[in-house]
Coordinates of C-alpha atoms in Angstrom, one line a residue:
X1 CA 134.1 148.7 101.9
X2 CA 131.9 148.5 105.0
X3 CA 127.9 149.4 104.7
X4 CA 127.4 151.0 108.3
X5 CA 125.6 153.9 109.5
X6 CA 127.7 157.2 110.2
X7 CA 128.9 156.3 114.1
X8 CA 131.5 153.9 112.3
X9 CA 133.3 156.4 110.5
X10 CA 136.1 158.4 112.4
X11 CA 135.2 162.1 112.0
X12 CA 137.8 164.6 112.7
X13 CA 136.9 168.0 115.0
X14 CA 136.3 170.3 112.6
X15 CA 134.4 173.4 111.0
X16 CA 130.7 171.8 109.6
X17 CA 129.2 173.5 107.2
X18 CA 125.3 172.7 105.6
X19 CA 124.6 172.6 102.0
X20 CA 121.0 172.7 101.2
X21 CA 119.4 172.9 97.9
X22 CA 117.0 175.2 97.4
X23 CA 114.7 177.2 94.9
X24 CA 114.0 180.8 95.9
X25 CA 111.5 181.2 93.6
X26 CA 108.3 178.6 94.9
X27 CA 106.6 179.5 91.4
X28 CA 109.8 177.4 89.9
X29 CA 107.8 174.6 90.7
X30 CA 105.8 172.7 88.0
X31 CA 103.4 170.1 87.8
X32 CA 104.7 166.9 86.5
X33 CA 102.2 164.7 85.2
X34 CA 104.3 161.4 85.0
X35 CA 103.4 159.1 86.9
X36 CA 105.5 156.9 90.2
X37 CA 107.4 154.0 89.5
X38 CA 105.8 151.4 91.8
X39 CA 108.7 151.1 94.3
X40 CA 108.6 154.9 94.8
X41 CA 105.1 155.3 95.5
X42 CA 105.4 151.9 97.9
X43 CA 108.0 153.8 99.8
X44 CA 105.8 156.6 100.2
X45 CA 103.0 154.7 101.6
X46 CA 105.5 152.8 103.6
X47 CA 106.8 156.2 104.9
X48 CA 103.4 157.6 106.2
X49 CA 102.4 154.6 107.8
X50 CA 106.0 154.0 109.8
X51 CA 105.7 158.6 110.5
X52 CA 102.5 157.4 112.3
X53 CA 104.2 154.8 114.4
X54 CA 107.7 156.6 115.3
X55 CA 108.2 159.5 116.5
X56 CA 110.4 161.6 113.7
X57 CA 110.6 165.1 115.6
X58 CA 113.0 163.9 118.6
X59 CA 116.7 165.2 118.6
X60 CA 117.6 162.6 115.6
X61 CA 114.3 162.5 113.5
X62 CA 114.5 158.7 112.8
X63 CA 114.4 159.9 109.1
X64 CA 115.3 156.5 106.4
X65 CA 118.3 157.8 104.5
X66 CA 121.3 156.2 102.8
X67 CA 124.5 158.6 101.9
X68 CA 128.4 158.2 101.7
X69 CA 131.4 159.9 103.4
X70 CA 134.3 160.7 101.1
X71 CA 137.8 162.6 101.8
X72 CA 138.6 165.4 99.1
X73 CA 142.1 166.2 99.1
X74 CA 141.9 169.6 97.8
X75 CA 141.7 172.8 99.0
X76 CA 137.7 173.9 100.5
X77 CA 136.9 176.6 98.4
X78 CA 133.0 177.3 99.6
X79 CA 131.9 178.7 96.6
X80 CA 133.5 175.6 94.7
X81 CA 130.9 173.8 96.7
X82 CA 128.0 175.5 96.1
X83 CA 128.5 175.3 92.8
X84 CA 129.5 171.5 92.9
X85 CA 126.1 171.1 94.8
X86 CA 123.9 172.7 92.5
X87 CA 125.4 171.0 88.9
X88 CA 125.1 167.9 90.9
X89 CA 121.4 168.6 91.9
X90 CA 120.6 170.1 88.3
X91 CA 121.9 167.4 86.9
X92 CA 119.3 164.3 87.9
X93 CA 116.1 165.0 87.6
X94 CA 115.4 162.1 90.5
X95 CA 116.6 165.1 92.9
X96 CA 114.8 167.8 91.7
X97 CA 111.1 166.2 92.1
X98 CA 108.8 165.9 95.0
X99 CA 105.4 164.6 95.6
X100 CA 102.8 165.7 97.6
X101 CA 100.1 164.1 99.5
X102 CA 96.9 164.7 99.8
X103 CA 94.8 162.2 101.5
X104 CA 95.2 159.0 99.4
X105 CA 96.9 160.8 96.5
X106 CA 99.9 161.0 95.7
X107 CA 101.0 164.2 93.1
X108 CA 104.2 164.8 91.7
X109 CA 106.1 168.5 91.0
X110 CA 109.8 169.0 89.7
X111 CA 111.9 172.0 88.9
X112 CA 114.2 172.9 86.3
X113 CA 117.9 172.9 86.2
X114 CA 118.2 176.4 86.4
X115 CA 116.3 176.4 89.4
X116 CA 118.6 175.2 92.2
X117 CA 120.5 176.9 94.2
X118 CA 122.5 175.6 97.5
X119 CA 122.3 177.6 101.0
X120 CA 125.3 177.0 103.4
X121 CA 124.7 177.2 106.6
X122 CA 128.3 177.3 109.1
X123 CA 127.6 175.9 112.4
X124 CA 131.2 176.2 113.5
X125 CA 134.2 174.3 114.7
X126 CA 132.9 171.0 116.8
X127 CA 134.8 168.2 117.9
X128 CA 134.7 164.6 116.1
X129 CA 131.8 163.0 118.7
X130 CA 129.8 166.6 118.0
X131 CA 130.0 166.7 114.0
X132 CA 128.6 163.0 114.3
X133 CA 125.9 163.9 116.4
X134 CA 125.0 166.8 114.5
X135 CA 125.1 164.9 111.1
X136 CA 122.9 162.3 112.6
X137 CA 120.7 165.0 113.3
X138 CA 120.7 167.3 110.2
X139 CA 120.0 164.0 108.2
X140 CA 117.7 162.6 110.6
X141 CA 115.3 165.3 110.8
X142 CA 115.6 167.4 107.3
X143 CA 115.1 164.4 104.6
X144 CA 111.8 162.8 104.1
X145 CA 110.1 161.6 101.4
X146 CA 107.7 164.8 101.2
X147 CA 109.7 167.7 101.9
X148 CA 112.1 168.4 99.3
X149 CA 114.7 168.4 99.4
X150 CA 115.5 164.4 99.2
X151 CA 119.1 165.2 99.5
X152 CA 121.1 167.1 101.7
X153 CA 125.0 168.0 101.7
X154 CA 127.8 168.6 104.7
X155 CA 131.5 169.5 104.5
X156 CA 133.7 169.1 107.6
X157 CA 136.4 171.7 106.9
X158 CA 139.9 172.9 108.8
X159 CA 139.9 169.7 110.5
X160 CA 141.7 169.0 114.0
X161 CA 141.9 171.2 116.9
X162 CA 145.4 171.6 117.6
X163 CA 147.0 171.3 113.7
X164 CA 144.7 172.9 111.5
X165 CA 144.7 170.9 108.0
X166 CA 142.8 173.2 104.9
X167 CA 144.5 170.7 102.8
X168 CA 141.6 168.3 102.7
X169 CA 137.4 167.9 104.0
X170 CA 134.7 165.7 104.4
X171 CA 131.3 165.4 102.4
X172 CA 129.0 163.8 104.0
X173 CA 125.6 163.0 102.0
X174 CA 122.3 161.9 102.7
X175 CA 119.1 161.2 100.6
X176 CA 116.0 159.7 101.0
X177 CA 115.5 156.3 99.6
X178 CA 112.9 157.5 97.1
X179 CA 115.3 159.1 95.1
X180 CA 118.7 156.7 95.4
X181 CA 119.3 153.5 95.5
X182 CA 122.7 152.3 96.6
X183 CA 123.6 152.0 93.5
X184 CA 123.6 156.0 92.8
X185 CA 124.8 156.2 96.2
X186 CA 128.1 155.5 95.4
X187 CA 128.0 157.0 91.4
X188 CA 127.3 160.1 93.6
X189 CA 130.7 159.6 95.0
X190 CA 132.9 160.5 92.0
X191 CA 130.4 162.9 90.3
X192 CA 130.8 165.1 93.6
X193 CA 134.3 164.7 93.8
X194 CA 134.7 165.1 89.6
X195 CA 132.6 168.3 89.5
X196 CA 134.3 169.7 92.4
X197 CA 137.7 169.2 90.7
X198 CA 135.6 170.9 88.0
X199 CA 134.9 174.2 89.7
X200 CA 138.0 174.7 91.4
X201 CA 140.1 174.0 88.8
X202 CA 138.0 174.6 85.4
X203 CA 138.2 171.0 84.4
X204 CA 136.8 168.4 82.7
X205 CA 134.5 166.5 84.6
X206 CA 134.3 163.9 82.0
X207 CA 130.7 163.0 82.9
X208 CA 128.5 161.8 80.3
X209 CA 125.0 162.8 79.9
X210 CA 122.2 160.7 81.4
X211 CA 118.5 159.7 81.5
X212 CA 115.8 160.6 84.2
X213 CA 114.5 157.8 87.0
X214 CA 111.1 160.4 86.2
X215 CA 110.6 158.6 82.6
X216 CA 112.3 155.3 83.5
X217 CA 109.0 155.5 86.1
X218 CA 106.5 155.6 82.9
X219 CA 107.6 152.6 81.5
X220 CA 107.9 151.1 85.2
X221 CA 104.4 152.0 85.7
X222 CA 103.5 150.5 81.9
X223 CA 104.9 147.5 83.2
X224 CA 103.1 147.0 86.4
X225 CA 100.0 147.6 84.9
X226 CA 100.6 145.2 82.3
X227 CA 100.9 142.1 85.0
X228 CA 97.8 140.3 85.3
X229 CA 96.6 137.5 88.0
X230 CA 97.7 134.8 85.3
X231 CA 101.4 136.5 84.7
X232 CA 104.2 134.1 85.0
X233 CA 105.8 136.2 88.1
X234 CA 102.6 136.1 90.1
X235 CA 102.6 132.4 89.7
X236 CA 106.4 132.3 90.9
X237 CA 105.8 134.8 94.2
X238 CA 102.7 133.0 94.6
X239 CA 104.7 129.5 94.9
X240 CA 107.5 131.3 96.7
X241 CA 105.3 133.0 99.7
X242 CA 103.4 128.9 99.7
X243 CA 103.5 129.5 103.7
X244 CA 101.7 132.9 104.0
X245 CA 104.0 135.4 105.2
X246 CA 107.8 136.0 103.6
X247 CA 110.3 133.3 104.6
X248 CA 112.6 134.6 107.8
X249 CA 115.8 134.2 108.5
X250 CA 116.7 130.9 108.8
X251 CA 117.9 130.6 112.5
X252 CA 115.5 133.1 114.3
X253 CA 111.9 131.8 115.0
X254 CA 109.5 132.1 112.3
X255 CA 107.1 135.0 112.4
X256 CA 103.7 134.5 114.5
X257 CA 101.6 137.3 112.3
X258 CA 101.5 137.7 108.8
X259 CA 102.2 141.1 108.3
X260 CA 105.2 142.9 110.8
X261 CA 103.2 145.2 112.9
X262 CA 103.8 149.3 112.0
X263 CA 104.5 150.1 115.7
X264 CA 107.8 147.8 115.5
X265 CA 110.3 149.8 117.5
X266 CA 112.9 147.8 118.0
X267 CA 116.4 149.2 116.6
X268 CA 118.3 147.3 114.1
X269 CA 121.9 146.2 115.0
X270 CA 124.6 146.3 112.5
X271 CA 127.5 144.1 111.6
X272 CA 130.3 144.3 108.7
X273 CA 133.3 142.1 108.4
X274 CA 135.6 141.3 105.3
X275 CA 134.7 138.0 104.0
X276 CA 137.4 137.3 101.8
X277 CA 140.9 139.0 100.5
X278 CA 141.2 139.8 96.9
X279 CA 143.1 136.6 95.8
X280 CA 140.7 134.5 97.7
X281 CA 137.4 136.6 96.1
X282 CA 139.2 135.8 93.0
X283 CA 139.6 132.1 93.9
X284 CA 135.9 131.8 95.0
X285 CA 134.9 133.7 91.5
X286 CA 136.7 131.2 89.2
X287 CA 135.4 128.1 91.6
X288 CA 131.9 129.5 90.9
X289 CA 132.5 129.8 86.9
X290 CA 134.2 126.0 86.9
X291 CA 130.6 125.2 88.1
X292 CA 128.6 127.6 85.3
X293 CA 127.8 130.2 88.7
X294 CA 127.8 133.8 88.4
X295 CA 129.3 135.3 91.8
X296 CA 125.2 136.4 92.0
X297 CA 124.4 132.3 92.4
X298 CA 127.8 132.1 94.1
X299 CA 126.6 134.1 97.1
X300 CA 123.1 132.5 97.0
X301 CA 125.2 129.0 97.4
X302 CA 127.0 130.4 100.2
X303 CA 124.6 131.7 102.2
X304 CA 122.3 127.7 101.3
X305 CA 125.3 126.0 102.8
X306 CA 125.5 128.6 105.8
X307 CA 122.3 127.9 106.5
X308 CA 123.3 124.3 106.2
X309 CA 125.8 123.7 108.4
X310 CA 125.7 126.2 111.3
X311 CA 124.5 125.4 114.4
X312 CA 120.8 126.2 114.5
X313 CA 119.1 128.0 117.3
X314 CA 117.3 125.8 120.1
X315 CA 113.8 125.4 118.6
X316 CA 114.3 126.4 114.8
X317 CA 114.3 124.1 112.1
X318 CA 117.0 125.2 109.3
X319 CA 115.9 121.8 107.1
X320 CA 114.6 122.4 103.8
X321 CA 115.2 125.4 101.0
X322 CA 117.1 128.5 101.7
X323 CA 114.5 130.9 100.6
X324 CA 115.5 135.2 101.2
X325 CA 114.8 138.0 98.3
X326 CA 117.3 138.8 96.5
X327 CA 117.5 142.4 94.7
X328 CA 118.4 143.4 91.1
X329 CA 119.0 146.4 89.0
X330 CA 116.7 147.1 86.6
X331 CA 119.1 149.9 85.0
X332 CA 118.7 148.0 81.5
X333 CA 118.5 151.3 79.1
X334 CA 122.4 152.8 78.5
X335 CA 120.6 156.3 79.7
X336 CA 119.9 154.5 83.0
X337 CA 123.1 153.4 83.7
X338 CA 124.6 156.3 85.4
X339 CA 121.4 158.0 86.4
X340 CA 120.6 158.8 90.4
X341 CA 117.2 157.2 91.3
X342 CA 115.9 154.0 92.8
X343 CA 116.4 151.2 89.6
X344 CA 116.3 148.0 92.2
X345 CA 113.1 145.0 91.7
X346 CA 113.5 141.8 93.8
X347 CA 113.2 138.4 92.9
X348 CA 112.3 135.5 95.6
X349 CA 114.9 132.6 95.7
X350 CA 114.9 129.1 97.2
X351 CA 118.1 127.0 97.1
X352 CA 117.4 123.5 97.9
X353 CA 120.9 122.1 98.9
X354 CA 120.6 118.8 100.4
X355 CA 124.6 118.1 100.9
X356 CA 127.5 119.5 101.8
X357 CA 128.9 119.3 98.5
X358 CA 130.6 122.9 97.2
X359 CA 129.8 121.9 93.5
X360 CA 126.1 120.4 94.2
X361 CA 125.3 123.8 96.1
X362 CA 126.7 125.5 93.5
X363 CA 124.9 124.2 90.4
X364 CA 121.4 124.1 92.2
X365 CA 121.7 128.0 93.3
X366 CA 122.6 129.0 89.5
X367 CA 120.1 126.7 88.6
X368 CA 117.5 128.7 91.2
X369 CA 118.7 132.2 90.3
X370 CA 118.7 131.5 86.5
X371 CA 115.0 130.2 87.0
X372 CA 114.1 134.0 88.6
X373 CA 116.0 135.9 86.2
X374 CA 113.7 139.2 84.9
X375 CA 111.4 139.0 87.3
X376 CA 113.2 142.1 88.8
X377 CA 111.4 143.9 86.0
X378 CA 107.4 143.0 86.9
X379 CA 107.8 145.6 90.2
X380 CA 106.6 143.4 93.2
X381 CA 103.9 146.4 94.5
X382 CA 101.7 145.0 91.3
X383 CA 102.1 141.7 91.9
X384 CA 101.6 141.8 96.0
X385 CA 98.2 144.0 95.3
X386 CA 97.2 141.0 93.0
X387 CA 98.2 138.4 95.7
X388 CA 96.6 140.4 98.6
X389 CA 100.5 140.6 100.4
X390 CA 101.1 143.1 103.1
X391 CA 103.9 141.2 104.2
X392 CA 107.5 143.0 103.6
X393 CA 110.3 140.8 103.0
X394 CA 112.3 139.6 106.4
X395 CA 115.3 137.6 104.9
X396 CA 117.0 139.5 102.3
X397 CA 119.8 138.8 100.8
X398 CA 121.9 140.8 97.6
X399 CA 125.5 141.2 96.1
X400 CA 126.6 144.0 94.4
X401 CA 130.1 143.9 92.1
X402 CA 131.5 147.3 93.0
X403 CA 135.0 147.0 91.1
X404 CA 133.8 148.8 87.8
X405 CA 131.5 152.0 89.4
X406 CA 133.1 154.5 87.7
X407 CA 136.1 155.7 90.3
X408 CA 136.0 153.0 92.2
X409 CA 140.0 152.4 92.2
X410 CA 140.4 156.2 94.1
X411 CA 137.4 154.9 96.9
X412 CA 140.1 153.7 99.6
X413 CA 142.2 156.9 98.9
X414 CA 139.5 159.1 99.2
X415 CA 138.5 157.0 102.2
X416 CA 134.9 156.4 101.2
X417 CA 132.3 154.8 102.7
X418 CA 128.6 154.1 102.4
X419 CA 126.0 155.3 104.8
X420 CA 122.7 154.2 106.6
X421 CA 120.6 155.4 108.6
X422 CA 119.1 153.5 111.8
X423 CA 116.4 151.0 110.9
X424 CA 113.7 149.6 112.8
X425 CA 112.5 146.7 112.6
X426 CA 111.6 143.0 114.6
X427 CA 111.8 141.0 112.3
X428 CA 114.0 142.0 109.0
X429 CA 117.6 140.6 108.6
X430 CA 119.4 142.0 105.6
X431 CA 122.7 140.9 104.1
X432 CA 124.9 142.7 101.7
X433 CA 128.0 140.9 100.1
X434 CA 129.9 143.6 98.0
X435 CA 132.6 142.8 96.1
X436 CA 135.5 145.5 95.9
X437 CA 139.1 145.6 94.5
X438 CA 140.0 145.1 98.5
X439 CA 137.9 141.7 98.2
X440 CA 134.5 140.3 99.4
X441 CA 133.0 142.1 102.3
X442 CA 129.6 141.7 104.3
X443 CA 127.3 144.1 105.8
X444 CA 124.3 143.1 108.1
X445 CA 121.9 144.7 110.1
X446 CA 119.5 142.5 112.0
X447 CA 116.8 142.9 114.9
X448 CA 118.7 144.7 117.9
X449 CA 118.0 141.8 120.6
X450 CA 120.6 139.6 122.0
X451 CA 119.1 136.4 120.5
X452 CA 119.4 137.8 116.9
X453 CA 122.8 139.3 117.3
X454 CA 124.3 136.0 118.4
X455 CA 122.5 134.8 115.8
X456 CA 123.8 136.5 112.7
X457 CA 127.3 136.6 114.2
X458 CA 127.5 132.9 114.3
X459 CA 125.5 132.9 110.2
X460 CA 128.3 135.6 109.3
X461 CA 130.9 133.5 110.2
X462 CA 129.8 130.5 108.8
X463 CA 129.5 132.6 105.2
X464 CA 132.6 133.3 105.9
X465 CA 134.2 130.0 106.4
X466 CA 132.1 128.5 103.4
X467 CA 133.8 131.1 100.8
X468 CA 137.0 130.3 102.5
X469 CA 136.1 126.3 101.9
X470 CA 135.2 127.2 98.1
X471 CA 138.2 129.5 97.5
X472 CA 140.5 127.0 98.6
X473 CA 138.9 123.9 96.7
X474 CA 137.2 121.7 99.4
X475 CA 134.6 119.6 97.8
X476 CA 132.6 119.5 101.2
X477 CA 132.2 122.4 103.4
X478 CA 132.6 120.7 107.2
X479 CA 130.4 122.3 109.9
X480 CA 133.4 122.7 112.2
X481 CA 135.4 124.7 109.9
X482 CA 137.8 127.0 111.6
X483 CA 138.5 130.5 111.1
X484 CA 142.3 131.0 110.1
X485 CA 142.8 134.6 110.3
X486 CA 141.7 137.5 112.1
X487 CA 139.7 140.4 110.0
X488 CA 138.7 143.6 111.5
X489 CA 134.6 144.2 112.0
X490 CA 132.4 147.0 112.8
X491 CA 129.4 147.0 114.6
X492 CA 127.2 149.4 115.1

């Protein structure tokens, strides 16, 4: 299960076709009164300033988008597909809003069910290196966070030049980050696929009814407006950002300005690399339980001996804490739970590991992750308007347990895999640990310069030989641990 943009998946030549929602009647639209969950409206803000800074109407749009490709091995029936598109878009409300802005203000409208429609659009037979590029470029340059709409669709159909196959397509979809997290993302995955199988074959899609991110944002907003310079979770950011600015990663220089300047240009590089096989992800999981860990604090111990023991950059000073932002679902109602929208608060951590002792590390980072639990809930926009931060995190750092998403047993038949878009950044270095019934896998993207790519390769690979170290019992994890076997990585 590799997190990479769409250049790292193998597209076939074939037919590409465009699936855009749509509402032919503009009167459809509604006011919507409720109000935007704090992350959503942070985005948005976010979004104008970095539209001011980059150009987003070149030949790829620079657009922020995450998606997922999946295989259907079915027959393409195109009206199947329309209709798959529009139940999937009348079905969460999170993709049938919008909000428009108006100087400082923000408003929202949404449409009803009913409403949607999807508009194909067939550009015609292309070969593999084409369909990529104009992918790139349909998501690129038609999602943003104030045209609707959010999400847009793409089958590759009759693939292969030379042997025609109508047996199977792609779907390739995109949305803004305003309306999925990665989460949804990959819930997306089997409702498209289940309601497809639904309309070409009159099934049972089995999906239960949901809730709506649009009232999950009231009470987010009730929240936030309930925090309060003496709140507990101010206190604990406040401690946590003692220094000024968010803590960096730990073998790249520290920041020299507080806040990362909006005309940062510099385009992310991307990494992914299986960490572990099943039986040793299983291994690591029970060493982490023997210790009271969840796998959470397990990967926070991982990455707090990593930091430990490899080699640090001339000039930087990887003594003291391990401190990165972790993210957590905040999908605590049952209607939530299957619901597209972005459910995701962070919470700051700092492991203070001062051995190379596996079950040391591992106490002290359940210890530190324990000690931030439900903070996720008081949204950080709140709390950084009471603290006066500007600053976006730089080190982050989050695990997701993917084995239960509903369908998650057909992913590798269906050959599916999550989607990106280019970032840009200077300074951010994200890391994403997933945990699949293949095993434990990372994804990375990191500042696009020579010094951080060496960087996070060497960081990767110590995380890698740490898990190894805990899987197979090693009480101290040796900073010249080898690497036994090969694994396959993508870069981007």
């Amino acid at each position: 299960m590799h997190f990479t943009e769409l250049a790292d998946y193998p597209l076939p030549d074939g037919v590409v076709t465009e699936w855009t929602p749509s509402v032919a009647d503009a009167a459809a639209w509604r006011p919507d009164a409720r109000p935007l969950a704090f992350t959503h409206e942070a985005h948005l803000r976010h979004s104008l300033d970095r539209s001011r800074a980059l150009d987003t109407t070149g030949p790829t749009g620079n657009a922020e988008w995450i998606g997922a490709v999946l295989e259907i091995d079915r027959t393409y029936d195109p009206e199947a597909m329309r209709r798959t598109v529009q139940r999937w878009i009348a079905r969460h409300e999170a993709l049938r809003t919008t909000v428009d802005a108006v100087g400082d203000d923000l408003t929202r409208r949404t449409i009803d069910p009913s409403a949607v429609t999807a508009v194909d659009r067939v550009v015609g037979l292309r070969s593999g290196a084409d369909v990529h590029d104009h992918l790139i470029t349909y998501l690129g340059r038609g999602l943003s966070p104030f045209r609707w709409p959010h999400v847009l669709i793409a089958t590759v159909s009759d693939t292969g030049f030379l042997h025609v196959d109508r047996s199977r397509f792609l779907v390739v979809f995109g949305a803004d980050h305003s309306v999925m997290d990665a989460y949804s993302m990959l819930l997306s995955v089997g409702e498209i696929r289940r309601l497809y199988d639904h309309e070409l074959d009159a099934r049972e899609h089995d999906l239960p009814g949901i809730g709506s991110h649009l009232d999950y944002s009231v009470h987010d907003r009730r929240t936030g407006d309930d925090v309060t310079a003496d709140s507990e979770a101010v206190a604990v950011w406040d401690r946590f950002l003692r220094d000024g600015p968010f803590p960096a990663f730990p073998l790249l220089p520290a920041p020299r300005h507080r806040a990362e300047e909006p005309t940062a240009t510099t385009r992310q590089g991307a990494l992914s690399v299986s960490i572990a096989a099943p039986e040793t992800t299983a291994e690591f999981a029970a060493r982490c339980r023997r210790s009271d860990a969840s796998l959470t604090a397990g990967v926070a111990a991982v990455v707090a001996l990593a930091q430990r023991s490899t080699d640090p950059t001339p000039g930087v000073d990887t003594a003291g804490p391990c401190r990165f932002v972790m993210p957590m679902h905040t999908r605590y109602a049952p209607e939530f739970a299957r619901a597209v929208g972005w459910f995701v608060g962070v919470v700051p951590v700092s492991v203070e590991v001062d051995s190379d002792h596996v079950d040391t590390a591992l106490v002290t980072a359940a210890e530190s992750v324990r000690a931030v639990a439900g903070l996720e809930s008081w949204p950080w926009s709140a709390i950084a308007a009471l603290l006066g931060v500007v600053d976006v995190p730089r080190f982050v750092v989050s695990y997701l347990d993917l084995r239960h998403v509903p369908d998650a047993a057909s992913w590798p038949a269906w050959r599916v895999q999550p989607l990106r878009s280019a970032t840009y950044s200077d300074t951010e270095v994200y890391l994403w640990f997933l945990r699949t019934r293949e095993g434990l896998f990372l994804s990375a993207r990191f500042p696009g310069t020579d010094a951080a790519t060496a960087a996070v390769h060497r960081f990767v690979t110590r995380c890698r030989s740490v898990v190894e170290a805990l899987a197979s019992g090693a009480e101290i994890v040796e900073r010249s641990t080898p690497i036994h076997s090969a694994r396959r990585e993508v870069r981007a």
